[in-house]
Short mmCIF file of C-alpha atoms and ligand atoms in Angstrom, two decimals:
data_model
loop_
_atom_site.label_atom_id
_atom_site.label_comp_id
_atom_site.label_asym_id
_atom_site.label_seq_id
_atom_site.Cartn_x
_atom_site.Cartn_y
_atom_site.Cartn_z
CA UNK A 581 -37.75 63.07 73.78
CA UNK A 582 -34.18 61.70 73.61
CA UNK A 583 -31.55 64.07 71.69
CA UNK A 584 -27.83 63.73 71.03
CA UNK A 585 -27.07 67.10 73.37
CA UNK A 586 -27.55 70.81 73.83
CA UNK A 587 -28.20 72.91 71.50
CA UNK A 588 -26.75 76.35 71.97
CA UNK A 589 -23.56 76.47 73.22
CA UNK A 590 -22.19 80.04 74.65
CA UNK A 591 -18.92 80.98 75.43
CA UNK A 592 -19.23 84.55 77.53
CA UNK A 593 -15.62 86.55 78.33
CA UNK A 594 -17.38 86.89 81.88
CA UNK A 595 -18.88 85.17 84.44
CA UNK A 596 -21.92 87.74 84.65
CA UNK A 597 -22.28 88.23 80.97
CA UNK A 598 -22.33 84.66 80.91
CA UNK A 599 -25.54 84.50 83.21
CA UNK A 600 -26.47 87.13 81.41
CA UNK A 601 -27.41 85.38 77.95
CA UNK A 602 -28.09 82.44 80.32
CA UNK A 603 -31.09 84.22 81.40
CA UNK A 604 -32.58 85.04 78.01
CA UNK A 605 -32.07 81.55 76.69
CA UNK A 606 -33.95 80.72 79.98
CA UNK A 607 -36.66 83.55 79.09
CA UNK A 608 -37.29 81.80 76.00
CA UNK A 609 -37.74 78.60 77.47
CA UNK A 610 -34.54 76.97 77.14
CA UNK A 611 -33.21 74.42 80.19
CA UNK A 612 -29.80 76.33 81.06
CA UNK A 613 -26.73 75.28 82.32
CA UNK A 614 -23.87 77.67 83.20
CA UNK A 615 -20.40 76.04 83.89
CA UNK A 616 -17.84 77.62 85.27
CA UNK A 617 -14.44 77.61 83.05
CA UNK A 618 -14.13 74.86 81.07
CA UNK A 619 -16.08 71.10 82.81
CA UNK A 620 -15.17 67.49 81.21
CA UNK A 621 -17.68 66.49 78.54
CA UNK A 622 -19.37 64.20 80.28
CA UNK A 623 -20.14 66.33 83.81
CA UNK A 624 -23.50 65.17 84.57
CA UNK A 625 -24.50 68.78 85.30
CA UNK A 626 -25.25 69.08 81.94
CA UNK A 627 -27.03 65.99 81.45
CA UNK A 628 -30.73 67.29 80.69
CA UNK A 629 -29.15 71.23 79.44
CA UNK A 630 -30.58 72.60 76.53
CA UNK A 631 -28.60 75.21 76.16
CA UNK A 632 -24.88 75.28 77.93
CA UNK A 633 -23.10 78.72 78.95
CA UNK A 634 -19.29 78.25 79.54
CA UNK A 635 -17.98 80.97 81.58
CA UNK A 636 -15.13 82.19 81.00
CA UNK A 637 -12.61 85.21 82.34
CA UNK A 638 -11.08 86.09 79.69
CA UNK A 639 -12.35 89.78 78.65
CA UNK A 640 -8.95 91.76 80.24
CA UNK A 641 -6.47 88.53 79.94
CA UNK A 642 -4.06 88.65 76.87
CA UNK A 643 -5.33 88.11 73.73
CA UNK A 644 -3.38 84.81 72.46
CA UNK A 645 -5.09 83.58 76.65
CA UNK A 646 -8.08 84.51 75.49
CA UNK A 647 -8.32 83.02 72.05
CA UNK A 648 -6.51 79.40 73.34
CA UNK A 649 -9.62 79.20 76.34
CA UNK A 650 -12.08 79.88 73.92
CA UNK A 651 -11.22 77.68 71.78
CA UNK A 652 -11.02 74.83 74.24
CA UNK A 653 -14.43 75.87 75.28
CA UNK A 654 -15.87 75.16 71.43
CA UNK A 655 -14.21 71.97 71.72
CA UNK A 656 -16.18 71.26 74.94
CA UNK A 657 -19.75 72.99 73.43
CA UNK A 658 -19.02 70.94 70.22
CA UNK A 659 -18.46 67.77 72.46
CA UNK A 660 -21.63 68.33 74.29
CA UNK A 661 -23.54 67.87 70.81
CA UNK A 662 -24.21 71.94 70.62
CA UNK A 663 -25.40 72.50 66.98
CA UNK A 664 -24.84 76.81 67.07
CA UNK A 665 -22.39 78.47 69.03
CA UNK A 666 -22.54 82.06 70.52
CA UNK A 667 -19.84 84.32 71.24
CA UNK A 668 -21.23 86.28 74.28
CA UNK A 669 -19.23 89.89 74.94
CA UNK A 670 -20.01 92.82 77.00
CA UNK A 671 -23.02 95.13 75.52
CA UNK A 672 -20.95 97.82 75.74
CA UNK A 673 -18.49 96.20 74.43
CA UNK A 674 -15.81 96.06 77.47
CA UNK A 675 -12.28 95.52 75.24
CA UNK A 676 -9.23 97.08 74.18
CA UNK A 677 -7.17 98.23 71.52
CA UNK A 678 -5.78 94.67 71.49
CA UNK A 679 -8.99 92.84 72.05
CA UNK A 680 -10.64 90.35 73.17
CA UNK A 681 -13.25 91.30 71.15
CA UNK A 682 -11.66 90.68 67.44
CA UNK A 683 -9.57 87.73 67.71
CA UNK A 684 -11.43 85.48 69.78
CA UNK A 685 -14.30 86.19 67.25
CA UNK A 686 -11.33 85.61 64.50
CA UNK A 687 -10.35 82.30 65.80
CA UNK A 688 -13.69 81.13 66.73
CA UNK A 689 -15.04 81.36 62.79
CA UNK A 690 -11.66 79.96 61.30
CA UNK A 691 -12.23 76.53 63.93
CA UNK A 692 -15.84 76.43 62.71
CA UNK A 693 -15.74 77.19 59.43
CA UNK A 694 -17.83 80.70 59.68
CA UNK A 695 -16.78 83.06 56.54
CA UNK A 696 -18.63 85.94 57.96
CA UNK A 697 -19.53 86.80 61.41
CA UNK A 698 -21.95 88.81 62.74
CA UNK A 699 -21.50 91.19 65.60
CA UNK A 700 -24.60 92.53 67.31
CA UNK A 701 -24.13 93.80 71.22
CA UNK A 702 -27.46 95.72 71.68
CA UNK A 703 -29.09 95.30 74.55
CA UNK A 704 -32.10 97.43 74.78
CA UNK A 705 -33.94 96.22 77.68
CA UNK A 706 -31.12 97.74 79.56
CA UNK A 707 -30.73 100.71 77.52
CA UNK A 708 -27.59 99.56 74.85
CA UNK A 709 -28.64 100.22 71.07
CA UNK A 710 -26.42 100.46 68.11
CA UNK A 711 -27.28 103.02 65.40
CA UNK A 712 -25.12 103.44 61.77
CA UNK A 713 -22.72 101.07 64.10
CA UNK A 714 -22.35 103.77 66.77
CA UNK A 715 -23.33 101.80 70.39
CA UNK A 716 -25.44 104.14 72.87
CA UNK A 717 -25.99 103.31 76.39
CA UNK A 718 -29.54 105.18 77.08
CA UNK A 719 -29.44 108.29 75.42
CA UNK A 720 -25.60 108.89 75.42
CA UNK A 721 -22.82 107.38 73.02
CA UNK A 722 -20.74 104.91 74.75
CA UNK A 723 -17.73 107.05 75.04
CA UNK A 724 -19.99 110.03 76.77
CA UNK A 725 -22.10 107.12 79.36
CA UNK A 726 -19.23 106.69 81.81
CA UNK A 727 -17.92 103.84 80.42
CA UNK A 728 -14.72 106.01 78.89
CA UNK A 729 -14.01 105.69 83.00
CA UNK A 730 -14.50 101.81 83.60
CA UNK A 731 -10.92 100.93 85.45
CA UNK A 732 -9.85 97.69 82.96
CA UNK A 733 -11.50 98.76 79.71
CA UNK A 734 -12.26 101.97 79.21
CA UNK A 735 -14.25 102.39 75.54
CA UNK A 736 -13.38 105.81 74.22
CA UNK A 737 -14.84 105.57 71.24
CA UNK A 738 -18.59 104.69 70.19
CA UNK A 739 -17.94 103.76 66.10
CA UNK A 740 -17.79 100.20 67.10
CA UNK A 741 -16.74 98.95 63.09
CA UNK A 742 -13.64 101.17 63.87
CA UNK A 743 -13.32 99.78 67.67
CA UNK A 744 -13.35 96.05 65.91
CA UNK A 745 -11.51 96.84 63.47
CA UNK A 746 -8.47 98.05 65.51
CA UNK A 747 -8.47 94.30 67.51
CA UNK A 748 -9.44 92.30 64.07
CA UNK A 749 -7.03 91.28 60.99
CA UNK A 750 -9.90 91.05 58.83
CA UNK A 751 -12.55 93.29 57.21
CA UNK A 752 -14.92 94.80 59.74
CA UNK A 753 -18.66 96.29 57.73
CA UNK A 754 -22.05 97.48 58.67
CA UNK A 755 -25.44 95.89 58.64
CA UNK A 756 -27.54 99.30 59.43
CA UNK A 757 -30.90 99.49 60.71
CA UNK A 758 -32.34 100.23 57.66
CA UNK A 759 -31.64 96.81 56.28
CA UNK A 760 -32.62 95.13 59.71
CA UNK A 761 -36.09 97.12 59.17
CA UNK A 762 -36.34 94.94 56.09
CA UNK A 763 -36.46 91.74 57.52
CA UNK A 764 -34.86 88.38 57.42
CA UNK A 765 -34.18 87.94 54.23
CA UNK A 766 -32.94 91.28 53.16
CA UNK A 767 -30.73 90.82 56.45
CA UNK A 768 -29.25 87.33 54.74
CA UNK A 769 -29.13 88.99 51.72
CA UNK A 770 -27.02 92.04 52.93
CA UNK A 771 -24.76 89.47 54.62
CA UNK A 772 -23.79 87.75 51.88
CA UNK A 773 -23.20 90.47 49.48
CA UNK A 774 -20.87 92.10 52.48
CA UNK A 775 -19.16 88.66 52.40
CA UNK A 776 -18.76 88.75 48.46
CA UNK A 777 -16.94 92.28 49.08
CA UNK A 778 -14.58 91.20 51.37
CA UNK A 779 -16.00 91.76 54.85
CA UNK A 780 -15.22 88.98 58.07
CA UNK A 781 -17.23 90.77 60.46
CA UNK A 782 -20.00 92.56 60.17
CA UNK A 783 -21.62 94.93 63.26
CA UNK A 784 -25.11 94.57 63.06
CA UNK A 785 -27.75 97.83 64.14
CA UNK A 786 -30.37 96.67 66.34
CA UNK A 787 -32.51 98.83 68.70
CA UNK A 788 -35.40 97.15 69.82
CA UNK A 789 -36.14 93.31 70.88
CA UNK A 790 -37.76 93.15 67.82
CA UNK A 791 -35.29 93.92 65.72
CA UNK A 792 -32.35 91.36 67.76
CA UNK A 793 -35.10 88.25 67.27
CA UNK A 794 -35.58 89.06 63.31
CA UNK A 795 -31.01 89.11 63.35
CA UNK A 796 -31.51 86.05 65.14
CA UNK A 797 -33.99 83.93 62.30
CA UNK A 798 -31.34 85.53 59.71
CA UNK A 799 -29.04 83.83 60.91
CA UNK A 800 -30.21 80.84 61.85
CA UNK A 801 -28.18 78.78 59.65
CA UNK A 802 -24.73 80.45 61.11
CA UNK A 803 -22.75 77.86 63.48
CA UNK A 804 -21.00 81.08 64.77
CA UNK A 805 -22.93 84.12 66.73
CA UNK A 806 -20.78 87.11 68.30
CA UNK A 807 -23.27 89.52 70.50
CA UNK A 808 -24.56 90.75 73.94
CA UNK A 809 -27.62 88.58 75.30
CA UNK A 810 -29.98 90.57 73.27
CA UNK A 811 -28.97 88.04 70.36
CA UNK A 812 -29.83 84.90 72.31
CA UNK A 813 -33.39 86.20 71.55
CA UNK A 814 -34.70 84.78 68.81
CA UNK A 815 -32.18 82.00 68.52
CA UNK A 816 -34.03 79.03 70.28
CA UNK A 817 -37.62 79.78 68.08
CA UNK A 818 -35.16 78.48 65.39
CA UNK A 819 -34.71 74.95 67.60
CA UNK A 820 -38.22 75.21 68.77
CA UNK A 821 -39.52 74.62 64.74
CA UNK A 822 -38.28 70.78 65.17
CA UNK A 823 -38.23 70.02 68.54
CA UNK A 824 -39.80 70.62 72.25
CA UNK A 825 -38.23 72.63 74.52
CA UNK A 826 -39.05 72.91 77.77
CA UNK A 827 -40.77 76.24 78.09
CA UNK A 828 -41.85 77.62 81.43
CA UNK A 829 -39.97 74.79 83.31
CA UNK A 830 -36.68 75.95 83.02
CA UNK A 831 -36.89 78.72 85.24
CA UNK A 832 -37.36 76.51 88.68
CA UNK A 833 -34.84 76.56 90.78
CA UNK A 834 -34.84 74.64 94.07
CA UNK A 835 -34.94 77.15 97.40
CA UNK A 836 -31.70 77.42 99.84
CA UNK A 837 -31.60 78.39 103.25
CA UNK A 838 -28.73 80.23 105.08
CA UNK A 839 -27.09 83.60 105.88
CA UNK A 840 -26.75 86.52 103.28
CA UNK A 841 -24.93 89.15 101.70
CA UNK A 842 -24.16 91.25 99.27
CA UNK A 843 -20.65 92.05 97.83
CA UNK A 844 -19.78 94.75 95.52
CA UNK A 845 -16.43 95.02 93.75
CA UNK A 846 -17.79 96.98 90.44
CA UNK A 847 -17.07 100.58 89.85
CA UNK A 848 -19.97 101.29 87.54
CA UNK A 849 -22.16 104.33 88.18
CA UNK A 850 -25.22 101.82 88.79
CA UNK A 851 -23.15 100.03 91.32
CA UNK A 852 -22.32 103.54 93.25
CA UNK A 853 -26.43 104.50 92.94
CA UNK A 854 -27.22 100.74 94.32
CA UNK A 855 -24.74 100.88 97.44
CA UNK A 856 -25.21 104.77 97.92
CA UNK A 857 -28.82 103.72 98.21
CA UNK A 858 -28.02 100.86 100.75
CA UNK A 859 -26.36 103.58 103.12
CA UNK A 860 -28.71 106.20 102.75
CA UNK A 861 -30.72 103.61 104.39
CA UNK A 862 -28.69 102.73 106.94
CA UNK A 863 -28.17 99.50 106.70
CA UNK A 864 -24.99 97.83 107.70
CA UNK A 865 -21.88 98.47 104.76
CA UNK A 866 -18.08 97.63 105.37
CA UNK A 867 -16.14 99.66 103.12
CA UNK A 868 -12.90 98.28 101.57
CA UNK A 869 -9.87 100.40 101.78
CA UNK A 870 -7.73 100.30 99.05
CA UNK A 871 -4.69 101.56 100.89
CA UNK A 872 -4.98 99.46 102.99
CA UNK A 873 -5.29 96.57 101.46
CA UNK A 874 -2.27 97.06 99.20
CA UNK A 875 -0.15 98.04 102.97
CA UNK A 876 -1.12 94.03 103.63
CA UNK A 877 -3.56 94.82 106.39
CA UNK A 878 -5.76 92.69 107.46
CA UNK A 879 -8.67 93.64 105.55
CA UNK A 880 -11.15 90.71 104.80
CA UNK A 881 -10.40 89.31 108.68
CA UNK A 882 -12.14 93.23 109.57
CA UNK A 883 -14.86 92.58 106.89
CA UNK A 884 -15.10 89.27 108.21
CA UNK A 885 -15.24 90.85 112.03
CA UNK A 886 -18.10 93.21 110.95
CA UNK A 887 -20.48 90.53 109.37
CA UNK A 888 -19.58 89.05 112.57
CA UNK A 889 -20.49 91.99 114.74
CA UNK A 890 -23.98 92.71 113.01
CA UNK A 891 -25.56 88.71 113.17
CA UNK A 892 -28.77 89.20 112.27
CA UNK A 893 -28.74 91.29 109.46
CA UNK A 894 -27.62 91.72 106.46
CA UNK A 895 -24.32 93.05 105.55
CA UNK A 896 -22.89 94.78 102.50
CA UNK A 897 -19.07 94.76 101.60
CA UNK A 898 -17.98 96.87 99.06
CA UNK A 899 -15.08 98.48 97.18
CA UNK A 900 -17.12 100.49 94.82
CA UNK A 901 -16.40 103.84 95.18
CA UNK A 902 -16.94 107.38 92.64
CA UNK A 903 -15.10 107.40 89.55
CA UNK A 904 -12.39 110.37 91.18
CA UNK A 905 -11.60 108.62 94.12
CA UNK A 906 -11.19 105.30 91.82
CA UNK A 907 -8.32 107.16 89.67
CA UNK A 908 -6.40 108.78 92.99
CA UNK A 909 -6.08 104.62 93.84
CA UNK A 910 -5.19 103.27 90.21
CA UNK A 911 -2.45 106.35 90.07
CA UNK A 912 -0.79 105.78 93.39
CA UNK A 913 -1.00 101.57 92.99
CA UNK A 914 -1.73 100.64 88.89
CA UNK A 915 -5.17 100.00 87.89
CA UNK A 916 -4.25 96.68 87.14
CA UNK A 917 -2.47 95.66 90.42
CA UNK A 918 -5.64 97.64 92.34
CA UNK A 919 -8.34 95.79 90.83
CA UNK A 920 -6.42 91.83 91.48
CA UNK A 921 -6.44 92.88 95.05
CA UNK A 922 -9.98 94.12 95.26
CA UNK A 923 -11.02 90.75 93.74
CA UNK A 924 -8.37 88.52 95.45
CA UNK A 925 -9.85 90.52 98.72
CA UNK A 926 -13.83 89.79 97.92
CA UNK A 927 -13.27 86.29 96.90
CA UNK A 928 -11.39 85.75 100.28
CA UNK A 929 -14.34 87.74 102.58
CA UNK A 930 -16.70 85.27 99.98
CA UNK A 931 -15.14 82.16 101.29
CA UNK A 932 -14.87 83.12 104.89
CA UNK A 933 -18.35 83.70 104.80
CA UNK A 934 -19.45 80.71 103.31
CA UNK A 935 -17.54 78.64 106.45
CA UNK A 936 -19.83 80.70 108.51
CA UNK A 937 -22.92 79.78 107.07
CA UNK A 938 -23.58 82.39 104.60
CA UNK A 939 -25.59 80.21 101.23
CA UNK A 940 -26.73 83.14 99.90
CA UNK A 941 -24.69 85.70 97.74
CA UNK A 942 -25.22 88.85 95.95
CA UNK A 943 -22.28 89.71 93.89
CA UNK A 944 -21.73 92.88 92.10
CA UNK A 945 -19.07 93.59 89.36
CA UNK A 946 -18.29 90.76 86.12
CA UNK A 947 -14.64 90.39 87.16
CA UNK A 948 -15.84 90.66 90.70
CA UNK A 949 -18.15 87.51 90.64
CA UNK A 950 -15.43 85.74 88.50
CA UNK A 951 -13.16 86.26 91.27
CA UNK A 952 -16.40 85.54 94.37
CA UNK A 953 -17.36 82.09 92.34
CA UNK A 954 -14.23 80.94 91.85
CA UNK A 955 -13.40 81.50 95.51
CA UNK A 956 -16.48 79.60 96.83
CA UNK A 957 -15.30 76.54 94.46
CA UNK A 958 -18.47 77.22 92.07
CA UNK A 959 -18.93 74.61 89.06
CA UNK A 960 -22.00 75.33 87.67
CA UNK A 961 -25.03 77.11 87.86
CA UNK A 962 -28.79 76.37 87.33
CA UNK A 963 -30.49 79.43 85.88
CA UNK A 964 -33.71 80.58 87.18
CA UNK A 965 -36.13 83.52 87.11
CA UNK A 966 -34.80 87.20 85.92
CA UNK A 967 -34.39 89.49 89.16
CA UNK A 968 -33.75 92.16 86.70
CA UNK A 969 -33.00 92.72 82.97
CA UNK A 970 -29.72 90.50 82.46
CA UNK A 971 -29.68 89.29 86.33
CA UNK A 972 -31.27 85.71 87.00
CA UNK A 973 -31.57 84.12 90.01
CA UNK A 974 -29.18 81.43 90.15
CA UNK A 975 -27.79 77.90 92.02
CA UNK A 976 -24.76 76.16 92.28
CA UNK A 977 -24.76 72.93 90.94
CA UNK A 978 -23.35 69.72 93.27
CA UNK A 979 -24.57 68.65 97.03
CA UNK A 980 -23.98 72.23 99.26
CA UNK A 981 -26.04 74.53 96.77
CA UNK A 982 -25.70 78.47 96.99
CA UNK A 983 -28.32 80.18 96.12
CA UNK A 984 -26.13 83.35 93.42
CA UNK A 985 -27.11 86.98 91.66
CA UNK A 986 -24.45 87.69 89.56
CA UNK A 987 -24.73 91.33 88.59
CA UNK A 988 -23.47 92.87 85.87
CA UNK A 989 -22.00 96.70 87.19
CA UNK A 990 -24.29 99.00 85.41
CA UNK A 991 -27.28 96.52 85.31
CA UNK A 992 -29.89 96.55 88.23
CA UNK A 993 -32.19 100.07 89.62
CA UNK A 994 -31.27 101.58 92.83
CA UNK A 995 -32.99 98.92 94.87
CA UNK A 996 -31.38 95.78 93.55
CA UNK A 997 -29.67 94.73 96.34
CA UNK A 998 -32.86 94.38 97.90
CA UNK A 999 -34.75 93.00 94.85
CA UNK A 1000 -32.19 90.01 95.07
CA UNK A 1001 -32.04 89.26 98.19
CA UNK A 1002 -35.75 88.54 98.49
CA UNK A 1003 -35.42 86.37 95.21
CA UNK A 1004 -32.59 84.62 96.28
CA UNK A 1005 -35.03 83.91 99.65
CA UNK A 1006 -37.55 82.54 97.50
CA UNK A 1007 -39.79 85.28 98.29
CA UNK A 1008 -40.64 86.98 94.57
CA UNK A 1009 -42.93 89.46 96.10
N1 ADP B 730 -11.87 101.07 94.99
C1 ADP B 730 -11.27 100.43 93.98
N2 ADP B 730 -10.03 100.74 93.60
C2 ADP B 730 -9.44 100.07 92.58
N3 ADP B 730 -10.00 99.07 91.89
C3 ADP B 730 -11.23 98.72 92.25
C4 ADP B 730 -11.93 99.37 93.30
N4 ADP B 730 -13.15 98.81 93.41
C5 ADP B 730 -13.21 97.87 92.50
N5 ADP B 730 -12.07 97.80 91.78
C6 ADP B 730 -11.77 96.87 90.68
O1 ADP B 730 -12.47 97.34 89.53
C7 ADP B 730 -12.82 96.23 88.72
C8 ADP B 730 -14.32 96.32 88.45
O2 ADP B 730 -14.65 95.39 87.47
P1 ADP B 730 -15.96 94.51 87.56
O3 ADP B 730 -16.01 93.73 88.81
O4 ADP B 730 -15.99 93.74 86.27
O5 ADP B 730 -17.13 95.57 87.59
P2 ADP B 730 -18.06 96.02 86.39
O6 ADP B 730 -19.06 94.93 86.22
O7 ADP B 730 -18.65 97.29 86.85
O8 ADP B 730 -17.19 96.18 85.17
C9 ADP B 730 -12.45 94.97 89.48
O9 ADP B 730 -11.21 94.49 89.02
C10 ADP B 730 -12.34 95.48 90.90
O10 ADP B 730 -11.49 94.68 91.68
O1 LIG B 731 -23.64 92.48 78.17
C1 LIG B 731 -23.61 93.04 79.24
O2 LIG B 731 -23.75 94.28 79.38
C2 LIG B 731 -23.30 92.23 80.47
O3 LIG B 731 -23.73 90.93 80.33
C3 LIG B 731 -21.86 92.29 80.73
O4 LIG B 731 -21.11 91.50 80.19
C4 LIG B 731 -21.41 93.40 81.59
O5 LIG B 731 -20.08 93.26 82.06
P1 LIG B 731 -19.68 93.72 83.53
O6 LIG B 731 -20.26 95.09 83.73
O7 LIG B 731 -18.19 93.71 83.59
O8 LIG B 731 -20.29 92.73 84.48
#
């Protein structure tokens, strides 16, 4: 089969959401490449990609930042021969009053063309449905699920037309569920008569897999897609109708041997059940000390010292900690400053345990694996198996692979850690 390119492109606002819908283009048989920020169009990573994921870090940057790299990401997806691009955002919808959100949507449609956008972040294999445009995550609204306490973007409100709104300069409406219900065509329909009334972008309901797949054969014809991963579902069945994909294939990965470990930098409550659960069972956990990293101690050369001291075993390092103790930090030092030094902090322990052998990494937190990836000079990513909903196994691209599980702070159950570790071993057992 020869072909002029990929054909999805994805730009995600971070680097776990990006393997994220990575995984369920994978899932649905599509060869995936993730890049890391922004490659030149001809990287041969991307050589045999079906689908490309440029991963980005731009979901708590400024707004105009966030708009000019996403822009310069189409340019790259549009080089690369992509035929239908997908904005990929947080499926709970991580912005703020400013954005990203709104006007990297915005600017996306104007470069391409798109009069009306649709905006669909469910996610209901990990428990994120939208209902009359309110977003729940399980069976609370979004501003009730402990997400009104995330430390860079807390969502306070669930009524996500009103949430887009506030970041967008054009008309925000509502596809509900009962039109989804109806099926493709009353979906198209109801999109264009929202367009002939005015609206830019429109949040779509979704609650089931079912329902994201018949969004995604509505609109197959739109160049521009905003969503969570959920909306990657039914996207490449609309590639599939004229050409061969390769199906069941692009989930190998080759194996890599070398030390662990597991490094956690989110704050989500799944994060706090995931390393509460690694304690509990004794195994070996450095905790970071906020203090003490903002006195300038020597923190990662102790973390460092401890992986040292416990050879043999695996070792988790972690700045996680309860949603009080989180606040008592960001008051005395600025949520802000806190969270560059957590992340400046792991991606330093990251590459000081990489020159000690360590090839195999299990990351915890978006902005934390931005920060971990970066820092072990990541450009790409090969997409492989799900570990768990949203989390693939994953390898580096180039000649020293590292074997990755980029997880997403409230994805994973209480034994992930574990759950990656043996997949990142090879062992799926
Ligand atoms: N103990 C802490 N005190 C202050 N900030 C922290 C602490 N632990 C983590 N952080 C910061 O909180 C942010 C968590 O974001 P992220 O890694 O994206 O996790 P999640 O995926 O849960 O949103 C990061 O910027 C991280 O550095
Ligand atoms: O869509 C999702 O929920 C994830 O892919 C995601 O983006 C989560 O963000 P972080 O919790 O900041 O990793």
């Amino acid at each position: 089969m020869t072909r002029a390119g990929a054909f999805i492109g994805c730009i995600a606002d971070d680097f776990t959401g990006a393997t994220d819908i990575a995984s369920t283009l994978v899932r649905a048989g599509m060869k995936t490449v993730q890049t890391i920020g922004i490659p030149e169009a001809d990287d041969p990573m991307i050589a045999d990609a079906e689908a490309i994921v440029v991963a980005l870090k731009s979901r708590t940057i400024a707004a105009e930042e966030a708009v000019a790299q996403s822009l310069a990401a189409l340019d790259f997806l549009r080089s690369a021969g992509c035929q239908q691009i997908v904005f990929k955002y947080c499926s709970t919808f991580d912005s703020t009053e400013k954005g990203n959100i709104g006007p990297v949507a915005e600017a996306l449609a104007k470069a391409l063309g798109q009069e009306v956008t649709i905006a669909a972040p469910s996610f209901p294999a990990n428990g994120r449905t939208v209902y009359n445009g309110h977003l729940f995550v399980g069976h609370a609204l979004l501003n009730e699920s402990g997400m009104q306490n995330h430390p860079l973007t807390p969502m306070k409100d669930a009524n996500l037309v009103r949430v887009l709104q506030a970041q967008s300069t054009g008309t925000v409406g509502l596809i509900d569920l009962s039109t989804v219900f109806k099926g493709a065509e009353q979906i198209r329909a109801a999109i264009g008569k929202a367009k002939a009334e005015g609206a830019t972008l429109l949040i779509v309901d979704a609650i089931s897999e079912a329902d994201l797949t018949v969004i995604g054969q509505a609109c197959r014809d739109h160049v521009l897609i905003t969503g969570g991963s959920g909306i990657a579902l039914g996207l490449p069945d609309n590639f599939r109708a004229s050409t061969e994909l390769s199906g069941a294939d692009a989930a190998v990965l080759p194996a890599v041997a070398g030390k662990d470990v597991v490094l956690a930098g989110s704050g989500s409550l799944r994060t706090n059940l995931q390393v509460a659960r690694w304690i509990e069972a004794e195994r070996p956990a450095y905790r970071i000390d906020v203090m003490k990293l903002a006195a300038g101690e020597p923190v990662a050369e102790e973390a460092v010292a401890f992986f040292d001291a416990h050879a043999g075993q695996t070792v988790l390092i972690y700045a996680t900690s309860p949603a009080d103790e989180l606040r008592q930090v960001q008051a005395a030092i600025g949520a802000q400053k806190a969270g560059e030094m957590v992340e400046h902090a792991l991606g330093r322990i990251a590459h000081l345990l990489k020159n000690r052998g360590v090839r195999r990494f299990v990351v915890a937190g978006g902005e934390t694996s931005g920060a971990v990836v970066q820092a072990l000079d990541v450009k790409g990513l090969r997409i492989g198996a799900p570990i768990a909903p949203g989390v693939p196994a994953t390898v580096s691209t180039g000649s020293e692979p590292l074997a990755l599980a980029l997880k997403s702070g409230n994805f994973g159950e209480a034994d992930f850690f574990e759950k990656a570790l043996l997949a990142l071993s090879g062992d799926q057992s």
